[in-house]
Structures are given as structure tokens and as C-alpha cells.
């Protein structure tokens, strides 16, 4: 499903990843842990093809980093859901439009857009706030909207980059419960975090990364 | 496609201040370019008009008979650069003279008892010969004909040389001003779209993350730029039309404003919008 094989990534600063390998299977929940700057976000970037490895390769849902063209990258991303610590919501659109946006760019039909958007908002228990603007929501609610946007296209994997980094413990539990539920329904989850407390409290697979070199 | 159009339109409506600035920039630039075009068009018209008036006069000796006049006429017509040749007989010359000086009560011809005015050919030049060098070459060709002396051929050479000098200066200024206005307009529009791209950076980043293609990301910006250009061009047209009507600047025959200039202004606005967006998108996206 997602396979990273001996992939290296070099940044001009000298940082990067060195011969990293990782595989995530359908419905699997994997924590990617490591200190800040270890390269967690770079691993995610390789998966959504924002950065292509200089050595090794990455395969995502049939696409291979070695022969992917720039025009194909948007189509890889339509199979992936991505959630960030800072939510990345569009401030000039309401909740419904933020979620529907991911469908509109794929050219989905209007009828399907409404149905799928409301369903995704239902998954994160926010259909009643569909006409609210992002600034009217709490941090936890904004992250739930971001999750709804990430899952509205029925992705096979959800990449979450420190999704609870800006949230209080109670809201963190809410978000984790949503991710857990998605995982049990078959969506693979790869969650980058440096919250060891959160990781240690669960029994999921953990992959650690340090200085961009060690992965186990 | 509907999504792209919608994004372009909503981008225009949401951009408010920056969008308004872009529209005003395009409108002001189009007005300046419009004025420049009107000046250029009228300058060209004036130049062509003045050049069209350039003609040579070939005075004929009174001793020339009809046959000789006919031969000379054929020879002159055959010279490169000659467009038309009109024969002015002695009698026609008198009529023309009387018409020109009709306010004078005394008739010199009656006093003299004979007609001193010579017959002549009036020679007009082909368009490409309506310059001092072109007229010179026709002048030399006619003067070199047997029976024609250099003194018998006259044209307003000094006027032509002077006119050419002023035209050169005017065209250089015209071209420089026009180039500066066009370049400034393009830079202003491009900078404006750059600001729009910066303000939309977050939306563009999100669009990329959710799988929007390059077409879907760029097209709304092109549409926005085009619409801004169209509105700017329309505003410029309305403004310039009003200005010209109010100031009654259209002096018959001299400063004329063709309706095509308005179509050109709208097209120019759109082109500025598209080119500005294109250059900014290529550089900053």
C-alpha cells in the first residue's frame, strides 16, 4: 500500500533522511515518533510526494516515486488524507466549504459533494457547525474539520503530522478516538508525533526516527 | 470548469482592496496608453496628410508646342515615384491666380495686356517617395530631361526636411513614452497579481495538498487577472470617452478618435490582466 524502500532525502542545509525503509498496510495504525527535527515530516512529505527521494524509492497506491510525473502527483494526493498541526483551513470559507473543497478540486458532482461532505462531517460529529467559519471554532473543532476534509475522498491512508500538537489533553483524546475509529474501518493511519506519553499509552505499532537516519 | 470559474469569480470578489487596486492600475494604464495611442494615430494621420501634399511643379516654356508637352508628360509619368501628373495650361493658371487673389480689385493681366504665367505640370508622388530623398530623386530625374532646366522644377524642399526632422523627434518621444507606459503598466499588474498570490498562498498550499492539478490552481488566477483586465479596460473606455466628449477635444479632421480605439482599450486591459497574471504566476507560483 505505502512502501518506503531505502529512501534518502537531502536538503541544502545538510539535513535529510538516510536510507529509510517503512511499510504501512491497509487499516494499520502506525506512530512515527522522534524528537523535533528528526525527519518525521520529511517521511510524510515523501509519501505525499512533496519531496522525492534522491536514492531508493517510495510507492503509494500504485504510483512509484522513480517514474512519477509532476502531473500525476495531484492524483496520488487524492488517495491520501493529510492532517497538520496547524489545521491549514481556508479562513474565507465556512466548515462545509472547507471540507467540500477537497471534492470540488477532483471534479466531483454537486450531489455527491453534498452527500460526502455531510457524511465526513458526521464522522467527526460536526454537521451542526457546517455553516460556521473556522475562526468561530475551537482548536479541537478546527482539527476535526481538517480530519473531515482529509477523509472526504475516502483515502486509503491518513497522514497526520502532529495532529494533537496544539490541543489540550481532553481534545487530544477526542481526536485520537476519531483516528482510532477510522483505522478500525480500514483506513491506514500514519501519525507523526513527539508526544511519547500518548504513544506509550497505546498498543499500536511504533516506528522511531532519529537524525533522519535510524528507523526501526 | 464550473469550479474554476467560480474560484476565479469569488477570488475577484474576495480580493476587494488588492482587486480594486489591480483594476485601477489597469484602468489608469489603459487610459495612459489610450491617450498615447490617440496621439500616435493622429500624429501618423498628420504626417501622412502633410506628406500627401508634397508635390513638384514643372514650369513649361511658352515656346513648347502641344506635341512637346505631350512627350514631356509621357516622360515624366514614366519616372519612378511619380503618382499623378496634371497639366495646368496658361489659361487655367490665370483662373487659379484670379481665384487666389479675388479680393484684389486690379487685374494685372488686363494691365499687362498678356498672360505672363507659364503652363506647368503638377506632379504628385507615390507614398514611398513622399520624403526629402524620394522627392529629390524625382526632382533630379525631371531636371535631367532635355528641355527642362533645374530652375523650372520647384518643390518645398525646406518644408519637407524640417517636417521630417520634427516627425523624427515626435516619433522618438512618442515611442519612448509609450514604451515606458506599457512597461510600467505590465510591472504594476504583475506586482498586483504577485500580491494576490502571496495573499492566497495558504489556499494554494491547501489546494495542492488535497490534490488540485496545476490547471485548477492556476486557472482561477488567470480568470481573476482577465476579469480585472476586462473591468479595467471598460473603465478606461468609459473614462476616455467621457473625457473626450466633455473636453470636446475632437477637432474635425485633425484630432479624430476612432471607435476602434475603445475596442483596443478593452482588449489592452484584458491583455494586461492576462500577461500580468501569466508573468506573476510563472515567477511566484
PDB file of C-alpha atoms in Angstrom, chain A residues 34-206:
ATOM      1  CA  UNK A  34      11.099  11.125  17.170  1.00  0.00           C
ATOM      2  CA  UNK A  35      12.308  14.443  18.509  1.00  0.00           C
ATOM      3  CA  UNK A  36      11.658  17.726  16.683  1.00  0.00           C
ATOM      4  CA  UNK A  37      13.817  17.911  13.553  1.00  0.00           C
ATOM      5  CA  UNK A  38      14.341  14.153  13.399  1.00  0.00           C
ATOM      6  CA  UNK A  39      12.763  13.940   9.957  1.00  0.00           C
ATOM      7  CA  UNK A  40       9.192  12.805  10.715  1.00  0.00           C
ATOM      8  CA  UNK A  41       7.617  15.434   8.470  1.00  0.00           C
ATOM      9  CA  UNK A  42      10.110  14.593   5.715  1.00  0.00           C
ATOM     10  CA  UNK A  43       8.931  10.975   5.762  1.00  0.00           C
ATOM     11  CA  UNK A  44       5.333  12.159   5.348  1.00  0.00           C
ATOM     12  CA  UNK A  45       6.397  14.556   2.581  1.00  0.00           C
ATOM     13  CA  UNK A  46       7.940  11.657   0.685  1.00  0.00           C
ATOM     14  CA  UNK A  47       4.678   9.752   0.953  1.00  0.00           C
ATOM     15  CA  UNK A  48       2.564  12.602  -0.432  1.00  0.00           C
ATOM     16  CA  UNK A  49       5.328  13.196  -2.981  1.00  0.00           C
ATOM     17  CA  UNK A  50       6.070  16.750  -1.914  1.00  0.00           C
ATOM     18  CA  UNK A  51       9.705  15.637  -1.767  1.00  0.00           C
ATOM     19  CA  UNK A  52      11.049  12.831  -3.926  1.00  0.00           C
ATOM     20  CA  UNK A  53      13.917  10.661  -2.620  1.00  0.00           C
ATOM     21  CA  UNK A  54      17.350  11.124  -4.139  1.00  0.00           C
ATOM     22  CA  UNK A  55      18.033   7.428  -3.524  1.00  0.00           C
ATOM     23  CA  UNK A  56      15.695   4.478  -3.015  1.00  0.00           C
ATOM     24  CA  UNK A  57      12.007   4.786  -3.790  1.00  0.00           C
ATOM     25  CA  UNK A  58       8.508   5.286  -2.425  1.00  0.00           C
ATOM     26  CA  UNK A  59       5.398   3.556  -3.755  1.00  0.00           C
ATOM     27  CA  UNK A  60       1.936   4.856  -2.886  1.00  0.00           C
ATOM     28  CA  UNK A  61      -1.214   3.205  -4.192  1.00  0.00           C
ATOM     29  CA  UNK A  62       0.355   2.123  -7.469  1.00  0.00           C
ATOM     30  CA  UNK A  63       2.451   5.259  -8.017  1.00  0.00           C
ATOM     31  CA  UNK A  64       6.244   4.979  -7.829  1.00  0.00           C
ATOM     32  CA  UNK A  65       8.496   7.937  -6.942  1.00  0.00           C
ATOM     33  CA  UNK A  66      11.065   6.761  -9.518  1.00  0.00           C
ATOM     34  CA  UNK A  67       8.843   7.354 -12.516  1.00  0.00           C
ATOM     35  CA  UNK A  68       6.073   9.661 -11.336  1.00  0.00           C
ATOM     36  CA  UNK A  69       5.499  12.830 -13.358  1.00  0.00           C
ATOM     37  CA  UNK A  70       4.552  16.234 -11.896  1.00  0.00           C
ATOM     38  CA  UNK A  71       1.101  15.876 -13.445  1.00  0.00           C
ATOM     39  CA  UNK A  72       0.444  12.630 -11.579  1.00  0.00           C
ATOM     40  CA  UNK A  73       1.268  13.958  -8.099  1.00  0.00           C
ATOM     41  CA  UNK A  74      -2.196  15.550  -7.542  1.00  0.00           C
ATOM     42  CA  UNK A  75      -3.751  12.153  -8.263  1.00  0.00           C
ATOM     43  CA  UNK A  76      -1.577  10.476  -5.599  1.00  0.00           C
ATOM     44  CA  UNK A  77      -2.718  13.089  -3.100  1.00  0.00           C
ATOM     45  CA  UNK A  78      -6.367  12.381  -3.867  1.00  0.00           C
ATOM     46  CA  UNK A  79      -5.788   8.883  -2.491  1.00  0.00           C
ATOM     47  CA  UNK A  80      -4.188  10.240   0.685  1.00  0.00           C
ATOM     48  CA  UNK A  81      -5.667  12.289   3.506  1.00  0.00           C
ATOM     49  CA  UNK A  82      -3.357  14.767   5.209  1.00  0.00           C
ATOM     50  CA  UNK A  83      -3.812  16.488   8.573  1.00  0.00           C
ATOM     51  CA  UNK A  84      -1.441  19.058  10.048  1.00  0.00           C
ATOM     52  CA  UNK A  85      -0.797  20.519  13.466  1.00  0.00           C
ATOM     53  CA  UNK A  86      -1.905  23.978  12.231  1.00  0.00           C
ATOM     54  CA  UNK A  87      -5.076  22.605  10.548  1.00  0.00           C
ATOM     55  CA  UNK A  88      -4.494  24.553   7.290  1.00  0.00           C
ATOM     56  CA  UNK A  89      -8.155  25.517   6.937  1.00  0.00           C
ATOM     57  CA  UNK A  90      -9.226  28.195   4.471  1.00  0.00           C
ATOM     58  CA  UNK A  91     -10.266  31.144   6.612  1.00  0.00           C
ATOM     59  CA  UNK A  92     -12.528  32.669   3.955  1.00  0.00           C
ATOM     60  CA  UNK A  93     -14.800  29.618   3.688  1.00  0.00           C
ATOM     61  CA  UNK A  94     -17.152  28.003   6.130  1.00  0.00           C
ATOM     62  CA  UNK A  95     -16.765  24.493   7.526  1.00  0.00           C
ATOM     63  CA  UNK A  96     -18.859  22.860   4.783  1.00  0.00           C
ATOM     64  CA  UNK A  97     -16.894  24.584   2.013  1.00  0.00           C
ATOM     65  CA  UNK A  98     -13.557  23.701   3.612  1.00  0.00           C
ATOM     66  CA  UNK A  99     -14.459  20.023   3.532  1.00  0.00           C
ATOM     67  CA  UNK A 100     -16.200  20.173   0.148  1.00  0.00           C
ATOM     68  CA  UNK A 101     -13.134  21.893  -1.293  1.00  0.00           C
ATOM     69  CA  UNK A 102     -11.229  18.591  -1.406  1.00  0.00           C
ATOM     70  CA  UNK A 103     -14.055  17.114  -3.501  1.00  0.00           C
ATOM     71  CA  UNK A 104     -14.520  20.119  -5.756  1.00  0.00           C
ATOM     72  CA  UNK A 105     -10.908  20.038  -6.931  1.00  0.00           C
ATOM     73  CA  UNK A 106     -11.436  16.448  -8.043  1.00  0.00           C
ATOM     74  CA  UNK A 107     -14.372  17.487 -10.225  1.00  0.00           C
ATOM     75  CA  UNK A 108     -16.948  15.577  -8.134  1.00  0.00           C
ATOM     76  CA  UNK A 109     -20.638  16.028  -8.930  1.00  0.00           C
ATOM     77  CA  UNK A 110     -22.592  18.546  -6.866  1.00  0.00           C
ATOM     78  CA  UNK A 111     -24.938  15.877  -5.488  1.00  0.00           C
ATOM     79  CA  UNK A 112     -22.020  13.709  -4.384  1.00  0.00           C
ATOM     80  CA  UNK A 113     -20.226  16.695  -2.873  1.00  0.00           C
ATOM     81  CA  UNK A 114     -23.129  17.437  -0.538  1.00  0.00           C
ATOM     82  CA  UNK A 115     -23.652  13.813   0.464  1.00  0.00           C
ATOM     83  CA  UNK A 116     -19.971  13.021   1.049  1.00  0.00           C
ATOM     84  CA  UNK A 117     -19.248  16.296   2.854  1.00  0.00           C
ATOM     85  CA  UNK A 118     -22.108  15.809   5.286  1.00  0.00           C
ATOM     86  CA  UNK A 119     -21.045  12.217   5.850  1.00  0.00           C
ATOM     87  CA  UNK A 120     -17.433  13.283   6.589  1.00  0.00           C
ATOM     88  CA  UNK A 121     -18.674  15.985   8.968  1.00  0.00           C
ATOM     89  CA  UNK A 122     -20.817  13.307  10.604  1.00  0.00           C
ATOM     90  CA  UNK A 123     -17.694  11.184  11.188  1.00  0.00           C
ATOM     91  CA  UNK A 124     -16.189  13.996  13.254  1.00  0.00           C
ATOM     92  CA  UNK A 125     -19.534  14.953  14.870  1.00  0.00           C
ATOM     93  CA  UNK A 126     -19.660  18.414  13.364  1.00  0.00           C
ATOM     94  CA  UNK A 127     -22.587  18.503  10.907  1.00  0.00           C
ATOM     95  CA  UNK A 128     -24.324  21.110  13.086  1.00  0.00           C
ATOM     96  CA  UNK A 129     -21.409  23.522  12.621  1.00  0.00           C
ATOM     97  CA  UNK A 130     -21.227  23.240   8.845  1.00  0.00           C
ATOM     98  CA  UNK A 131     -22.025  26.941   8.307  1.00  0.00           C
ATOM     99  CA  UNK A 132     -19.595  28.241  10.925  1.00  0.00           C
ATOM    100  CA  UNK A 133     -16.409  29.965   9.848  1.00  0.00           C
ATOM    101  CA  UNK A 134     -13.096  28.456  11.043  1.00  0.00           C
ATOM    102  CA  UNK A 135     -12.379  31.361  13.411  1.00  0.00           C
ATOM    103  CA  UNK A 136     -15.663  30.626  15.197  1.00  0.00           C
ATOM    104  CA  UNK A 137     -14.474  27.133  16.158  1.00  0.00           C
ATOM    105  CA  UNK A 138     -12.224  25.880  18.952  1.00  0.00           C
ATOM    106  CA  UNK A 139      -8.846  24.320  18.127  1.00  0.00           C
ATOM    107  CA  UNK A 140     -10.228  20.812  18.573  1.00  0.00           C
ATOM    108  CA  UNK A 141     -13.176  21.562  16.295  1.00  0.00           C
ATOM    109  CA  UNK A 142     -10.876  23.023  13.656  1.00  0.00           C
ATOM    110  CA  UNK A 143      -8.757  19.873  13.720  1.00  0.00           C
ATOM    111  CA  UNK A 144     -11.902  17.770  13.351  1.00  0.00           C
ATOM    112  CA  UNK A 145     -12.816  19.810  10.270  1.00  0.00           C
ATOM    113  CA  UNK A 146      -9.309  19.164   8.924  1.00  0.00           C
ATOM    114  CA  UNK A 147      -9.829  15.427   9.533  1.00  0.00           C
ATOM    115  CA  UNK A 148     -13.211  15.565   7.777  1.00  0.00           C
ATOM    116  CA  UNK A 149     -11.539  17.225   4.793  1.00  0.00           C
ATOM    117  CA  UNK A 150      -8.809  14.585   4.837  1.00  0.00           C
ATOM    118  CA  UNK A 151     -11.235  11.654   4.792  1.00  0.00           C
ATOM    119  CA  UNK A 152     -13.920  13.065   2.492  1.00  0.00           C
ATOM    120  CA  UNK A 153     -12.292  11.467  -0.557  1.00  0.00           C
ATOM    121  CA  UNK A 154     -12.174   8.039   1.172  1.00  0.00           C
ATOM    122  CA  UNK A 155      -8.373   7.864   1.257  1.00  0.00           C
ATOM    123  CA  UNK A 156      -6.647   4.533   1.890  1.00  0.00           C
ATOM    124  CA  UNK A 157      -4.177   6.229   4.234  1.00  0.00           C
ATOM    125  CA  UNK A 158      -4.371   9.249   6.514  1.00  0.00           C
ATOM    126  CA  UNK A 159      -1.118  11.060   7.218  1.00  0.00           C
ATOM    127  CA  UNK A 160      -1.265  13.061  10.426  1.00  0.00           C
ATOM    128  CA  UNK A 161       1.622  15.405  11.212  1.00  0.00           C
ATOM    129  CA  UNK A 162       1.478  16.229  14.947  1.00  0.00           C
ATOM    130  CA  UNK A 163      -2.332  16.489  14.802  1.00  0.00           C
ATOM    131  CA  UNK A 164      -2.656  16.967  18.546  1.00  0.00           C
ATOM    132  CA  UNK A 165       0.324  19.278  18.955  1.00  0.00           C
ATOM    133  CA  UNK A 166      -1.836  22.356  19.520  1.00  0.00           C
ATOM    134  CA  UNK A 167      -4.572  20.684  21.562  1.00  0.00           C
ATOM    135  CA  UNK A 168      -5.276  20.165  25.239  1.00  0.00           C
ATOM    136  CA  UNK A 169      -5.310  16.591  26.674  1.00  0.00           C
ATOM    137  CA  UNK A 170      -9.087  16.230  26.627  1.00  0.00           C
ATOM    138  CA  UNK A 171      -9.345  17.330  22.981  1.00  0.00           C
ATOM    139  CA  UNK A 172      -6.343  15.149  22.136  1.00  0.00           C
ATOM    140  CA  UNK A 173      -8.300  12.102  23.359  1.00  0.00           C
ATOM    141  CA  UNK A 174     -11.272  13.123  21.169  1.00  0.00           C
ATOM    142  CA  UNK A 175      -9.049  13.369  18.100  1.00  0.00           C
ATOM    143  CA  UNK A 176      -7.323  10.066  18.868  1.00  0.00           C
ATOM    144  CA  UNK A 177     -10.703   8.372  19.223  1.00  0.00           C
ATOM    145  CA  UNK A 178     -11.695   9.612  15.757  1.00  0.00           C
ATOM    146  CA  UNK A 179      -8.419   8.354  14.257  1.00  0.00           C
ATOM    147  CA  UNK A 180      -8.849   5.005  16.007  1.00  0.00           C
ATOM    148  CA  UNK A 181     -12.348   4.648  14.622  1.00  0.00           C
ATOM    149  CA  UNK A 182     -11.141   5.412  11.086  1.00  0.00           C
ATOM    150  CA  UNK A 183      -8.383   2.848  11.461  1.00  0.00           C
ATOM    151  CA  UNK A 184     -10.763   0.096  12.527  1.00  0.00           C
ATOM    152  CA  UNK A 185     -12.834   0.848   9.401  1.00  0.00           C
ATOM    153  CA  UNK A 186      -9.851   0.110   7.167  1.00  0.00           C
ATOM    154  CA  UNK A 187      -8.118   3.463   6.695  1.00  0.00           C
ATOM    155  CA  UNK A 188      -4.405   3.184   7.426  1.00  0.00           C
ATOM    156  CA  UNK A 189      -3.100   5.907   9.743  1.00  0.00           C
ATOM    157  CA  UNK A 190       0.488   7.132   9.904  1.00  0.00           C
ATOM    158  CA  UNK A 191       0.758   9.648  12.706  1.00  0.00           C
ATOM    159  CA  UNK A 192       3.930  11.628  13.308  1.00  0.00           C
ATOM    160  CA  UNK A 193       4.296  12.800  16.903  1.00  0.00           C
ATOM    161  CA  UNK A 194       6.805  13.589  19.588  1.00  0.00           C
ATOM    162  CA  UNK A 195       4.214  13.053  22.317  1.00  0.00           C
ATOM    163  CA  UNK A 196       5.753   9.898  23.879  1.00  0.00           C
ATOM    164  CA  UNK A 197       3.152   9.837  26.623  1.00  0.00           C
ATOM    165  CA  UNK A 198       0.427   9.427  24.029  1.00  0.00           C
ATOM    166  CA  UNK A 199       2.386   6.710  22.211  1.00  0.00           C
ATOM    167  CA  UNK A 200       3.233   4.791  25.363  1.00  0.00           C
ATOM    168  CA  UNK A 201      -0.402   4.713  26.427  1.00  0.00           C
ATOM    169  CA  UNK A 202      -1.403   2.720  23.346  1.00  0.00           C
ATOM    170  CA  UNK A 203      -0.539  -0.677  21.929  1.00  0.00           C
ATOM    171  CA  UNK A 204      -0.048   0.361  18.318  1.00  0.00           C
ATOM    172  CA  UNK A 205       2.967  -0.158  16.098  1.00  0.00           C
ATOM    173  CA  UNK A 206       5.666   2.432  16.731  1.00  0.00           C
TER     174      UNK A 206
END
